[in-house]
PDB file of C-alpha atoms in Angstrom:
ATOM      1  CA  MET A   1      40.537 -52.990  52.444  1.00 50.00           C
ATOM      2  CA  SER A   2      41.252 -49.772  49.783  1.00 53.00           C
ATOM      3  CA  LYS A   3      38.915 -47.077  49.634  1.00 59.00           C
ATOM      4  CA  HIS A   4      38.047 -45.628  46.123  1.00 63.00           C
ATOM      5  CA  LEU A   5      38.282 -41.827  45.847  1.00 70.00           C
ATOM      6  CA  PHE A   6      35.397 -41.653  44.581  1.00 70.00           C
ATOM      7  CA  ASN A   7      32.001 -43.146  45.120  1.00 77.00           C
ATOM      8  CA  LYS A   8      29.975 -44.416  42.700  1.00 76.00           C
ATOM      9  CA  ARG A   9      27.364 -41.698  42.168  1.00 78.00           C
ATOM     10  CA  GLN A  10      30.573 -39.383  42.153  1.00 78.00           C
ATOM     11  CA  ARG A  11      32.611 -41.446  39.506  1.00 77.00           C
ATOM     12  CA  LEU A  12      28.805 -41.799  37.351  1.00 80.00           C
ATOM     13  CA  LEU A  13      28.783 -37.861  37.046  1.00 80.00           C
ATOM     14  CA  LEU A  14      31.661 -37.960  36.261  1.00 80.00           C
ATOM     15  CA  GLY A  15      32.185 -40.040  33.813  1.00 80.00           C
ATOM     16  CA  TRP A  16      28.842 -38.393  32.430  1.00 84.00           C
ATOM     17  CA  GLY A  17      30.277 -34.980  32.912  1.00 82.00           C
ATOM     18  CA  SER A  18      33.542 -35.717  30.779  1.00 84.00           C
ATOM     19  CA  LEU A  19      31.021 -37.333  27.831  1.00 85.00           C
ATOM     20  CA  SER A  20      29.811 -33.840  27.670  1.00 87.00           C
ATOM     21  CA  VAL A  21      32.640 -31.772  27.498  1.00 86.00           C
ATOM     22  CA  VAL A  22      34.388 -33.558  25.200  1.00 87.00           C
ATOM     23  CA  GLY A  23      31.035 -33.620  22.548  1.00 87.00           C
ATOM     24  CA  MET A  24      30.270 -30.291  23.344  1.00 88.00           C
ATOM     25  CA  LEU A  25      34.339 -30.102  21.786  1.00 89.00           C
ATOM     26  CA  VAL A  26      33.485 -32.323  19.063  1.00 86.00           C
ATOM     27  CA  LEU A  27      30.524 -29.784  17.632  1.00 87.00           C
ATOM     28  CA  ALA A  28      32.005 -26.929  18.627  1.00 84.00           C
ATOM     29  CA  TYR A  29      35.465 -28.089  16.533  1.00 81.00           C
ATOM     30  CA  LEU A  30      32.767 -28.905  13.520  1.00 80.00           C
ATOM     31  CA  ALA A  31      30.780 -25.773  13.804  1.00 77.00           C
ATOM     32  CA  PHE A  32      34.017 -24.099  13.414  1.00 74.00           C
ATOM     33  CA  THR A  33      35.218 -26.081  11.100  1.00 72.00           C
ATOM     34  CA  ALA A  34      32.024 -26.630   8.375  1.00 67.00           C
ATOM     35  CA  LYS A  35      32.042 -24.494   5.161  1.00 61.00           C
ATOM     36  CA  GLN A  36      29.370 -21.786   5.451  1.00 62.00           C
ATOM     37  CA  GLN A  37      26.475 -23.051   2.411  1.00 63.00           C
ATOM     38  CA  ASP A  38      26.394 -19.966  -0.192  1.00 65.00           C
ATOM     39  CA  ASP A  39      23.629 -17.992  -0.332  1.00 68.00           C
ATOM     40  CA  PRO A  40      22.222 -18.083  -3.506  1.00 64.00           C
ATOM     41  CA  ALA A  41      20.559 -14.313  -3.412  1.00 69.00           C
ATOM     42  CA  THR A  42      24.324 -13.273  -3.021  1.00 74.00           C
ATOM     43  CA  PRO A  43      26.224 -12.197  -6.069  1.00 74.00           C
ATOM     44  CA  LYS A  44      28.735 -13.416  -7.802  1.00 75.00           C
ATOM     45  CA  SER A  45      32.427 -10.944  -8.393  1.00 76.00           C
ATOM     46  CA  ASP A  46      30.677  -9.884 -12.459  1.00 73.00           C
ATOM     47  CA  GLY A  47      27.548  -9.152 -10.425  1.00 68.00           C
ATOM     48  CA  THR A  48      25.664 -12.357 -11.713  1.00 70.00           C
ATOM     49  CA  ILE A  49      23.615 -14.018  -9.325  1.00 71.00           C
ATOM     50  CA  GLU A  50      22.668 -17.542 -10.048  1.00 69.00           C
ATOM     51  CA  GLY A  51      19.696 -17.878  -7.833  1.00 68.00           C
ATOM     52  CA  LEU A  52      18.091 -21.479  -6.421  1.00 60.00           C
ATOM     53  CA  THR A  53      17.507 -22.616  -9.858  1.00 62.00           C
ATOM     54  CA  HIS A  54      21.036 -23.139 -10.983  1.00 66.00           C
ATOM     55  CA  LYS A  55      22.848 -24.430  -7.328  1.00 63.00           C
ATOM     56  CA  HIS A  56      20.128 -27.175  -7.195  1.00 66.00           C
ATOM     57  CA  GLY A  57      20.709 -28.816 -10.628  1.00 66.00           C
ATOM     58  CA  ILE A  58      16.787 -27.253 -12.145  1.00 64.00           C
ATOM     59  CA  LYS A  59      17.051 -26.921 -15.494  1.00 65.00           C
ATOM     60  CA  THR A  60      14.779 -23.732 -16.481  1.00 61.00           C
ATOM     61  CA  THR A  61      13.350 -22.017 -19.127  1.00 67.00           C
ATOM     62  CA  ARG A  62      12.778 -18.874 -17.628  1.00 65.00           C
ATOM     63  CA  VAL A  63      13.711 -15.882 -19.851  1.00 72.00           C
ATOM     64  CA  LYS A  64      15.888 -13.754 -17.551  1.00 75.00           C
ATOM     65  CA  PHE A  65      15.086  -9.809 -17.386  1.00 80.00           C
ATOM     66  CA  SER A  66      15.929  -6.921 -15.324  1.00 87.00           C
ATOM     67  CA  PHE A  67      14.584  -3.244 -14.324  1.00 92.00           C
ATOM     68  CA  GLU A  68      16.506   0.645 -15.398  1.00 93.00           C
ATOM     69  CA  ASP A  69      15.256   3.611 -13.964  1.00 94.00           C
ATOM     70  CA  GLN A  70      14.108   5.608 -16.986  1.00 95.00           C
ATOM     71  CA  ARG A  71      12.316   8.430 -14.553  1.00 95.00           C
ATOM     72  CA  GLU A  72      14.230  11.656 -16.317  1.00 95.00           C
ATOM     73  CA  ALA A  73      14.413   9.703 -19.545  1.00 96.00           C
ATOM     74  CA  ALA A  74      10.430   9.865 -19.112  1.00 97.00           C
ATOM     75  CA  GLY A  75      10.349  13.591 -17.929  1.00 97.00           C
ATOM     76  CA  ILE A  76       8.802  11.980 -14.425  1.00 97.00           C
ATOM     77  CA  ASN A  77      10.828  14.885 -11.872  1.00 95.00           C
ATOM     78  CA  PHE A  78       8.720  14.917  -8.549  1.00 94.00           C
ATOM     79  CA  GLN A  79       9.861  15.287  -5.195  1.00 91.00           C
ATOM     80  CA  HIS A  80       8.083  12.808  -2.213  1.00 90.00           C
ATOM     81  CA  PHE A  81       7.625  14.996   1.352  1.00 90.00           C
ATOM     82  CA  PRO A  82       9.926  17.724   0.646  1.00 87.00           C
ATOM     83  CA  ALA A  83      10.566  18.751   4.474  1.00 84.00           C
ATOM     84  CA  THR A  84      11.812  17.752   7.550  1.00 81.00           C
ATOM     85  CA  ARG A  85      10.591  14.222   9.018  1.00 78.00           C
ATOM     86  CA  ARG A  86       9.659  14.498  12.640  1.00 75.00           C
ATOM     87  CA  SER A  87       8.648  10.635  12.928  1.00 66.00           C
ATOM     88  CA  LEU A  88       4.782  12.046  12.598  1.00 76.00           C
ATOM     89  CA  MET A  89       2.248   8.782  12.411  1.00 81.00           C
ATOM     90  CA  PRO A  90       1.196  10.010   9.186  1.00 83.00           C
ATOM     91  CA  GLU A  91       4.567  11.340   7.879  1.00 82.00           C
ATOM     92  CA  ASP A  92       5.586   7.037   7.706  1.00 77.00           C
ATOM     93  CA  MET A  93       2.559   6.207   5.486  1.00 79.00           C
ATOM     94  CA  GLY A  94       2.428   7.786   2.501  1.00 72.00           C
ATOM     95  CA  SER A  95       2.465   8.447  -0.375  1.00 87.00           C
ATOM     96  CA  GLY A  96       0.874   6.254  -3.500  1.00 92.00           C
ATOM     97  CA  LEU A  97       0.129   6.646  -7.324  1.00 96.00           C
ATOM     98  CA  ALA A  98      -2.572   6.137  -9.539  1.00 97.00           C
ATOM     99  CA  TRP A  99      -2.270   4.691 -12.898  1.00 98.00           C
ATOM    100  CA  GLY A 100      -5.750   5.844 -15.503  1.00 98.00           C
ATOM    101  CA  ASP A 101      -6.009   7.642 -19.002  1.00 98.00           C
ATOM    102  CA  TYR A 102      -8.100   9.917 -17.847  1.00 98.00           C
ATOM    103  CA  ASP A 103      -8.267  11.683 -21.230  1.00 97.00           C
ATOM    104  CA  ASN A 104      -9.184   9.068 -23.354  1.00 97.00           C
ATOM    105  CA  ASP A 105      -5.729   8.687 -26.004  1.00 97.00           C
ATOM    106  CA  GLY A 106      -5.327   5.172 -24.751  1.00 96.00           C
ATOM    107  CA  ASP A 107      -1.982   6.353 -22.660  1.00 96.00           C
ATOM    108  CA  PRO A 108      -2.345   5.645 -19.009  1.00 98.00           C
ATOM    109  CA  ASP A 109      -1.221   8.010 -17.516  1.00 98.00           C
ATOM    110  CA  LEU A 110       0.182   8.726 -13.902  1.00 98.00           C
ATOM    111  CA  PHE A 111      -0.645  10.941 -10.893  1.00 98.00           C
ATOM    112  CA  LEU A 112       1.425  10.789  -8.300  1.00 98.00           C
ATOM    113  CA  VAL A 113       0.055  11.783  -4.089  1.00 97.00           C
ATOM    114  CA  ASN A 114       2.373  13.788  -2.165  1.00 95.00           C
ATOM    115  CA  PHE A 115       2.405  15.178   1.454  1.00 93.00           C
ATOM    116  CA  TYR A 116       3.211  18.842   1.880  1.00 92.00           C
ATOM    117  CA  GLY A 117       5.677  17.977   5.101  1.00 89.00           C
ATOM    118  CA  SER A 118       5.113  18.321   8.969  1.00 85.00           C
ATOM    119  CA  ILE A 119       1.197  17.634  10.072  1.00 85.00           C
ATOM    120  CA  LEU A 120       2.895  20.538  13.047  1.00 83.00           C
ATOM    121  CA  GLU A 121       2.154  23.368  10.558  1.00 84.00           C
ATOM    122  CA  PRO A 122      -0.706  23.692   8.485  1.00 88.00           C
ATOM    123  CA  ILE A 123      -0.393  24.487   4.587  1.00 92.00           C
ATOM    124  CA  PRO A 124      -0.731  27.487   3.451  1.00 91.00           C
ATOM    125  CA  ASP A 125      -3.036  28.390   0.254  1.00 87.00           C
ATOM    126  CA  ASN A 126      -0.806  29.608  -2.267  1.00 88.00           C
ATOM    127  CA  ALA A 127       1.857  26.613  -1.296  1.00 91.00           C
ATOM    128  CA  GLU A 128       4.676  25.840  -3.325  1.00 89.00           C
ATOM    129  CA  LYS A 129       6.099  22.413  -2.100  1.00 90.00           C
ATOM    130  CA  GLY A 130       4.618  19.081  -1.240  1.00 92.00           C
ATOM    131  CA  ARG A 131       1.816  19.549  -4.757  1.00 95.00           C
ATOM    132  CA  PRO A 132       0.677  15.850  -6.298  1.00 97.00           C
ATOM    133  CA  ALA A 133       1.868  16.231 -10.334  1.00 97.00           C
ATOM    134  CA  LEU A 134      -0.102  14.821 -12.334  1.00 98.00           C
ATOM    135  CA  TYR A 135       1.931  13.278 -16.031  1.00 98.00           C
ATOM    136  CA  ARG A 136       0.984  12.864 -19.295  1.00 98.00           C
ATOM    137  CA  ASN A 137       1.286  10.076 -20.940  1.00 98.00           C
ATOM    138  CA  GLU A 138       2.009  11.921 -24.395  1.00 97.00           C
ATOM    139  CA  GLY A 139       3.363   8.077 -25.681  1.00 96.00           C
ATOM    140  CA  GLN A 140       6.804   6.338 -27.283  1.00 94.00           C
ATOM    141  CA  GLY A 141       7.776   6.536 -23.159  1.00 95.00           C
ATOM    142  CA  ARG A 142       7.445   9.991 -22.566  1.00 97.00           C
ATOM    143  CA  PHE A 143       5.734  12.451 -20.107  1.00 98.00           C
ATOM    144  CA  THR A 144       4.539  16.193 -19.480  1.00 98.00           C
ATOM    145  CA  GLU A 145       3.759  17.396 -15.892  1.00 98.00           C
ATOM    146  CA  VAL A 146      -0.036  19.384 -16.283  1.00 98.00           C
ATOM    147  CA  SER A 147      -0.618  19.359 -12.960  1.00 97.00           C
ATOM    148  CA  ASN A 148      -1.249  23.192 -13.040  1.00 96.00           C
ATOM    149  CA  GLN A 149      -3.406  23.140 -15.908  1.00 97.00           C
ATOM    150  CA  ALA A 150      -5.557  20.623 -15.379  1.00 98.00           C
ATOM    151  CA  GLY A 151      -6.098  21.307 -11.810  1.00 97.00           C
ATOM    152  CA  LEU A 152      -4.849  18.991  -9.289  1.00 97.00           C
ATOM    153  CA  ASP A 153      -1.683  20.911  -7.876  1.00 95.00           C
ATOM    154  CA  LYS A 154      -3.251  21.558  -4.478  1.00 95.00           C
ATOM    155  CA  ALA A 155      -1.111  20.069  -2.076  1.00 95.00           C
ATOM    156  CA  THR A 156      -2.741  18.520   0.811  1.00 94.00           C
ATOM    157  CA  PHE A 157      -1.276  15.106   3.505  1.00 92.00           C
ATOM    158  CA  GLY A 158      -1.758  13.408   1.082  1.00 94.00           C
ATOM    159  CA  LEU A 159      -1.796   8.863   0.944  1.00 94.00           C
ATOM    160  CA  ALA A 160      -3.589   7.390  -2.090  1.00 95.00           C
ATOM    161  CA  ALA A 161      -5.779   7.871  -4.757  1.00 97.00           C
ATOM    162  CA  ALA A 162      -8.266   6.260  -7.349  1.00 97.00           C
ATOM    163  CA  TRP A 163      -9.666   6.907 -10.196  1.00 98.00           C
ATOM    164  CA  GLY A 164     -13.488   5.706 -11.353  1.00 97.00           C
ATOM    165  CA  ASP A 165     -16.069   7.392 -12.987  1.00 97.00           C
ATOM    166  CA  TYR A 166     -18.307   8.057 -10.869  1.00 97.00           C
ATOM    167  CA  ASP A 167     -20.734   9.616 -12.919  1.00 96.00           C
ATOM    168  CA  ASN A 168     -20.563   8.161 -16.304  1.00 96.00           C
ATOM    169  CA  ASP A 169     -19.769  11.126 -18.534  1.00 97.00           C
ATOM    170  CA  GLY A 170     -17.061   8.532 -19.871  1.00 97.00           C
ATOM    171  CA  ASP A 171     -13.717   9.950 -18.508  1.00 97.00           C
ATOM    172  CA  LEU A 172     -11.964   8.879 -15.579  1.00 98.00           C
ATOM    173  CA  ASP A 173     -12.594  11.404 -12.159  1.00 98.00           C
ATOM    174  CA  LEU A 174      -9.588  11.785  -9.213  1.00 98.00           C
ATOM    175  CA  TYR A 175     -10.615  10.974  -6.035  1.00 98.00           C
ATOM    176  CA  ILE A 176      -7.646  11.319  -3.756  1.00 97.00           C
ATOM    177  CA  THR A 177      -7.984  10.289   0.824  1.00 95.00           C
ATOM    178  CA  ASN A 178      -5.695  12.802   2.734  1.00 93.00           C
ATOM    179  CA  TYR A 179      -4.785  13.423   6.639  1.00 90.00           C
ATOM    180  CA  GLY A 180      -7.597  15.888   6.678  1.00 90.00           C
ATOM    181  CA  SER A 181     -10.636  16.210   4.513  1.00 93.00           C
ATOM    182  CA  ASN A 182     -10.243  13.859   1.423  1.00 96.00           C
ATOM    183  CA  LEU A 183     -10.841  14.729  -2.274  1.00 97.00           C
ATOM    184  CA  LEU A 184     -13.166  14.640  -5.477  1.00 98.00           C
ATOM    185  CA  TYR A 185     -12.093  15.839  -8.855  1.00 98.00           C
ATOM    186  CA  ARG A 186     -14.125  15.488 -11.424  1.00 98.00           C
ATOM    187  CA  ASN A 187     -13.054  15.231 -15.280  1.00 98.00           C
ATOM    188  CA  ASN A 188     -14.311  17.879 -17.488  1.00 98.00           C
ATOM    189  CA  GLY A 189     -13.462  16.123 -20.297  1.00 96.00           C
ATOM    190  CA  GLU A 190     -11.112  19.163 -21.717  1.00 96.00           C
ATOM    191  CA  GLY A 191      -8.328  17.778 -19.040  1.00 96.00           C
ATOM    192  CA  THR A 192      -9.036  19.912 -16.672  1.00 98.00           C
ATOM    193  CA  PHE A 193     -10.748  18.951 -13.276  1.00 98.00           C
ATOM    194  CA  SER A 194     -13.292  20.355 -11.131  1.00 98.00           C
ATOM    195  CA  ASP A 195     -12.995  19.755  -7.148  1.00 98.00           C
ATOM    196  CA  VAL A 196     -17.063  18.864  -6.606  1.00 97.00           C
ATOM    197  CA  THR A 197     -15.835  17.542  -3.305  1.00 96.00           C
ATOM    198  CA  THR A 198     -18.504  18.954  -1.531  1.00 95.00           C
ATOM    199  CA  GLN A 199     -21.292  18.549  -3.925  1.00 96.00           C
ATOM    200  CA  ALA A 200     -20.895  14.534  -3.452  1.00 95.00           C
ATOM    201  CA  GLY A 201     -20.478  14.755   0.259  1.00 94.00           C
ATOM    202  CA  VAL A 202     -17.650  12.712   0.158  1.00 94.00           C
ATOM    203  CA  GLY A 203     -14.799  15.247   1.998  1.00 92.00           C
ATOM    204  CA  ASP A 204     -14.222  12.653   5.274  1.00 86.00           C
ATOM    205  CA  SER A 205     -11.913  15.283   7.697  1.00 84.00           C
ATOM    206  CA  GLY A 206     -10.407  11.546   9.309  1.00 85.00           C
ATOM    207  CA  PHE A 207      -6.861   9.986   8.656  1.00 89.00           C
ATOM    208  CA  SER A 208      -7.642   7.800   5.596  1.00 91.00           C
ATOM    209  CA  ALA A 209      -5.315   5.652   3.758  1.00 90.00           C
ATOM    210  CA  GLY A 210      -6.481   3.549   0.886  1.00 92.00           C
ATOM    211  CA  CYS A 211      -9.461   3.903  -1.376  1.00 94.00           C
ATOM    212  CA  GLY A 212     -11.679   1.810  -4.228  1.00 95.00           C
ATOM    213  CA  TRP A 213     -14.501   2.018  -6.860  1.00 96.00           C
ATOM    214  CA  GLY A 214     -16.629  -0.401  -7.665  1.00 95.00           C
ATOM    215  CA  ASP A 215     -20.096  -1.298  -7.996  1.00 95.00           C
ATOM    216  CA  TYR A 216     -20.674  -3.744  -5.251  1.00 93.00           C
ATOM    217  CA  ASP A 217     -24.788  -3.466  -5.780  1.00 94.00           C
ATOM    218  CA  ASN A 218     -25.020  -3.761  -9.164  1.00 95.00           C
ATOM    219  CA  ASP A 219     -27.140  -0.753 -10.429  1.00 95.00           C
ATOM    220  CA  GLY A 220     -25.054   1.114 -12.882  1.00 95.00           C
ATOM    221  CA  HIS A 221     -23.107   3.891 -10.653  1.00 95.00           C
ATOM    222  CA  ILE A 222     -19.494   3.018  -9.073  1.00 96.00           C
ATOM    223  CA  ASP A 223     -19.483   3.093  -5.333  1.00 96.00           C
ATOM    224  CA  LEU A 224     -16.758   4.603  -3.394  1.00 95.00           C
ATOM    225  CA  TYR A 225     -15.167   2.399  -0.354  1.00 95.00           C
ATOM    226  CA  VAL A 226     -12.542   4.468   1.564  1.00 94.00           C
ATOM    227  CA  THR A 227     -10.367   2.952   4.778  1.00 92.00           C
ATOM    228  CA  THR A 228      -9.380   5.136   7.358  1.00 88.00           C
ATOM    229  CA  TYR A 229      -6.536   4.726  10.153  1.00 86.00           C
ATOM    230  CA  VAL A 230      -6.730   5.593  13.457  1.00 80.00           C
ATOM    231  CA  ALA A 231      -6.806   9.137  15.195  1.00 73.00           C
ATOM    232  CA  LEU A 232      -3.729  10.584  16.853  1.00 62.00           C
ATOM    233  CA  ASN A 233      -4.287   9.276  20.304  1.00 46.00           C
ATOM    234  CA  ILE A 234      -4.459   5.921  18.874  1.00 36.00           C
ATOM    235  CA  MET A 235      -8.249   5.108  19.006  1.00 32.00           C
ATOM    236  CA  PRO A 236      -9.663   3.150  15.833  1.00 34.00           C
ATOM    237  CA  LYS A 237     -12.202   4.684  13.875  1.00 43.00           C
ATOM    238  CA  MET A 238     -13.898   3.077  10.709  1.00 44.00           C
ATOM    239  CA  PRO A 239     -13.748   2.090   6.832  1.00 52.00           C
ATOM    240  CA  ARG A 240     -15.982   4.190   5.000  1.00 55.00           C
ATOM    241  CA  SER A 241     -18.446   3.073   2.795  1.00 56.00           C
ATOM    242  CA  PHE A 242     -20.415   5.748  -0.223  1.00 58.00           C
ATOM    243  CA  PRO A 243     -22.633   4.190  -2.484  1.00 62.00           C
ATOM    244  CA  SER A 244     -23.755   6.096  -5.404  1.00 61.00           C
ATOM    245  CA  ASN A 245     -26.642   7.348  -6.306  1.00 57.00           C
ATOM    246  CA  THR A 246     -28.484   8.679  -9.506  1.00 55.00           C
ATOM    247  CA  ASP A 247     -27.736  12.343  -8.703  1.00 58.00           C
ATOM    248  CA  GLN A 248     -23.718  12.088  -8.173  1.00 58.00           C
ATOM    249  CA  ARG A 249     -24.288  12.240  -4.389  1.00 58.00           C
ATOM    250  CA  PHE A 250     -22.535   9.288  -1.760  1.00 58.00           C
ATOM    251  CA  PRO A 251     -24.893   9.160   1.518  1.00 52.00           C
ATOM    252  CA  ILE A 252     -22.948   8.957   5.214  1.00 42.00           C
ATOM    253  CA  PRO A 253     -23.475   5.178   5.957  1.00 41.00           C
ATOM    254  CA  SER A 254     -24.918   5.024   8.804  1.00 32.00           C
ATOM    255  CA  ILE A 255     -23.205   3.055  12.250  1.00 30.00           C
ATOM    256  CA  ARG A 256     -25.693   0.002  11.019  1.00 31.00           C
ATOM    257  CA  HIS A 257     -24.449  -0.335   7.888  1.00 36.00           C
ATOM    258  CA  PRO A 258     -22.463  -3.964   7.113  1.00 38.00           C
ATOM    259  CA  THR A 259     -19.831  -1.584   5.936  1.00 43.00           C
ATOM    260  CA  HIS A 260     -19.145   0.307   8.936  1.00 44.00           C
ATOM    261  CA  LEU A 261     -16.864  -2.081   9.723  1.00 44.00           C
ATOM    262  CA  PRO A 262     -14.204  -1.394  12.803  1.00 46.00           C
ATOM    263  CA  ALA A 263     -10.585  -1.320  11.552  1.00 46.00           C
ATOM    264  CA  THR A 264      -7.518   0.557  11.011  1.00 47.00           C
ATOM    265  CA  GLY A 265      -6.800   0.384   7.495  1.00 50.00           C
ATOM    266  CA  TYR A 266      -4.135   0.814   5.239  1.00 52.00           C
ATOM    267  CA  THR A 267      -5.092  -0.509   1.434  1.00 54.00           C
ATOM    268  CA  ILE A 268      -8.345  -1.520  -0.242  1.00 59.00           C
ATOM    269  CA  THR A 269      -8.936  -4.073  -2.871  1.00 54.00           C
ATOM    270  CA  MET A 270     -12.204  -4.170  -4.812  1.00 56.00           C
ATOM    271  CA  ALA A 271     -13.137  -6.776  -7.468  1.00 49.00           C
ATOM    272  CA  THR A 272     -15.703  -8.967  -8.533  1.00 46.00           C
ATOM    273  CA  ALA A 273     -16.960 -12.951  -8.307  1.00 42.00           C
ATOM    274  CA  HIS A 274     -19.739 -14.419  -9.568  1.00 43.00           C
ATOM    275  CA  SER A 275     -21.887 -17.171  -7.274  1.00 41.00           C
ATOM    276  CA  GLN A 276     -23.191 -20.250  -8.127  1.00 43.00           C
ATOM    277  CA  LYS A 277     -26.698 -19.251  -7.472  1.00 44.00           C
ATOM    278  CA  SER A 278     -26.204 -15.970  -9.682  1.00 45.00           C
ATOM    279  CA  PRO A 279     -23.615 -16.355 -11.962  1.00 45.00           C
ATOM    280  CA  LYS A 280     -25.184 -13.189 -14.127  1.00 46.00           C
ATOM    281  CA  ARG A 281     -24.828 -10.941 -11.601  1.00 44.00           C
ATOM    282  CA  PRO A 282     -21.716 -10.301 -10.061  1.00 45.00           C
ATOM    283  CA  SER A 283     -20.838  -9.470  -6.247  1.00 43.00           C
ATOM    284  CA  TRP A 284     -18.658  -7.223  -5.184  1.00 46.00           C
ATOM    285  CA  GLN A 285     -15.665  -7.975  -1.998  1.00 45.00           C
ATOM    286  CA  THR A 286     -13.565  -5.361  -0.516  1.00 45.00           C
ATOM    287  CA  GLN A 287     -10.665  -6.350   0.967  1.00 45.00           C
ATOM    288  CA  THR A 288      -9.035  -4.125   3.828  1.00 44.00           C
ATOM    289  CA  ALA A 289      -5.621  -4.653   5.395  1.00 45.00           C
ATOM    290  CA  ASP A 290      -5.873  -3.884   8.389  1.00 44.00           C
ATOM    291  CA  HIS A 291      -2.997  -3.694  11.407  1.00 42.00           C
ATOM    292  CA  SER A 292      -3.155  -3.300  14.912  1.00 39.00           C
ATOM    293  CA  GLU A 293      -1.143  -4.002  18.083  1.00 37.00           C
ATOM    294  CA  SER A 294      -2.162  -7.676  17.844  1.00 31.00           C
ATOM    295  CA  CYS A 295      -2.820  -8.588  14.490  1.00 31.00           C
ATOM    296  CA  GLY A 296      -3.495  -8.183  10.841  1.00 33.00           C
ATOM    297  CA  SER A 297      -7.352  -8.006  10.317  1.00 31.00           C
ATOM    298  CA  ILE A 298      -9.158  -8.654   7.075  1.00 32.00           C
ATOM    299  CA  SER A 299     -12.517  -6.632   6.628  1.00 34.00           C
ATOM    300  CA  THR A 300     -14.182  -7.723   4.273  1.00 29.00           C
ATOM    301  CA  MET A 301     -18.080  -6.573   3.180  1.00 37.00           C
ATOM    302  CA  MET A 302     -19.966  -8.635   0.163  1.00 28.00           C
ATOM    303  CA  VAL A 303     -22.780  -7.792  -1.438  1.00 31.00           C
TER     304      VAL A 303
END
C-alpha cells in the first residue's frame, strides 16, 4: 500500500490555503487595475466643477454663483493678531466680528475684534497694534474706518462682540468679550461711544468667548448672556447671564441662577420661540456651543 505524501488534514489545509492565496491575488489585481471614481468636487482643466448633481444626471434650476474678494475695493484694511503666535490657548480662539447699523443710516456697519498679541505681554495704554476697528458703511460698497473718532480703538485680547440697544435709546451699543475684562460701550448717538462697563457691572475678567443679547424675561430690556471658556489651568468656568433692569445695570447672578451652568463655551445664539400655552409670550432659548475633552455639549436656558 502506497503512502500519501500528506494526510487528510494536511491536504485540506493545503487546499483551502491555495484558494485563499488565489483569492487574495485576484482581489489585489482588481484593486490595482480598477479605475478609481472621480471626485465630483475636483476641478476640471478649465477650473470648473461639475458637482454631484451633474455626475448623477440630476437636473437642477439652481443659479450658479461665486464670491469675489472686495475687501480692498470696500476700503477695509485690517490685520488680525499682529504678533508672533506662541501656541497659547487664547491666541487660537479669536477673533469675531459684528454687523450693526450703529448710526441708523440704513446701512449695516462692521466692527472687527482684534487680539493684541501674546498674553504673556501686558498691553500698554498707548498700544498702536492689535486694535479693533469700526468701519462705517458709506453705501455703494464703501467703508470708512472711524475707530479712533468713535472711541472704539482700545487694544485688547479680544474674542467676540455683539450689538444691542441695552438702554433703549434707539441706537446700538456694543459689548466686547476678551481674555481679561470685557467691555460695554454705550452709543452716545453722535458717532461716539462711552465705556460704561463698570457702571453696568458687566466687566467679567475671566476668559470669555461668545456673547448675545435678548430679552429673555420679556420686561422690555434686553439681557446679556456671556459664555466663558476655561482658566489657563484647564479648570472649567461658568457661562454668565446678566438680567437687565431699568437702571441699566446687570446684577451678577448667584450660583443658584438657572443659567449659571458649568460649561466651556465657545459661542452663544439667542432666539425666540412661542409656546402653545402662551402664544403671545415668547420664550428665549440660549444655546452655548461647548467643548470638553470627552465631547461637545449644549448649555441651554429656557424661561
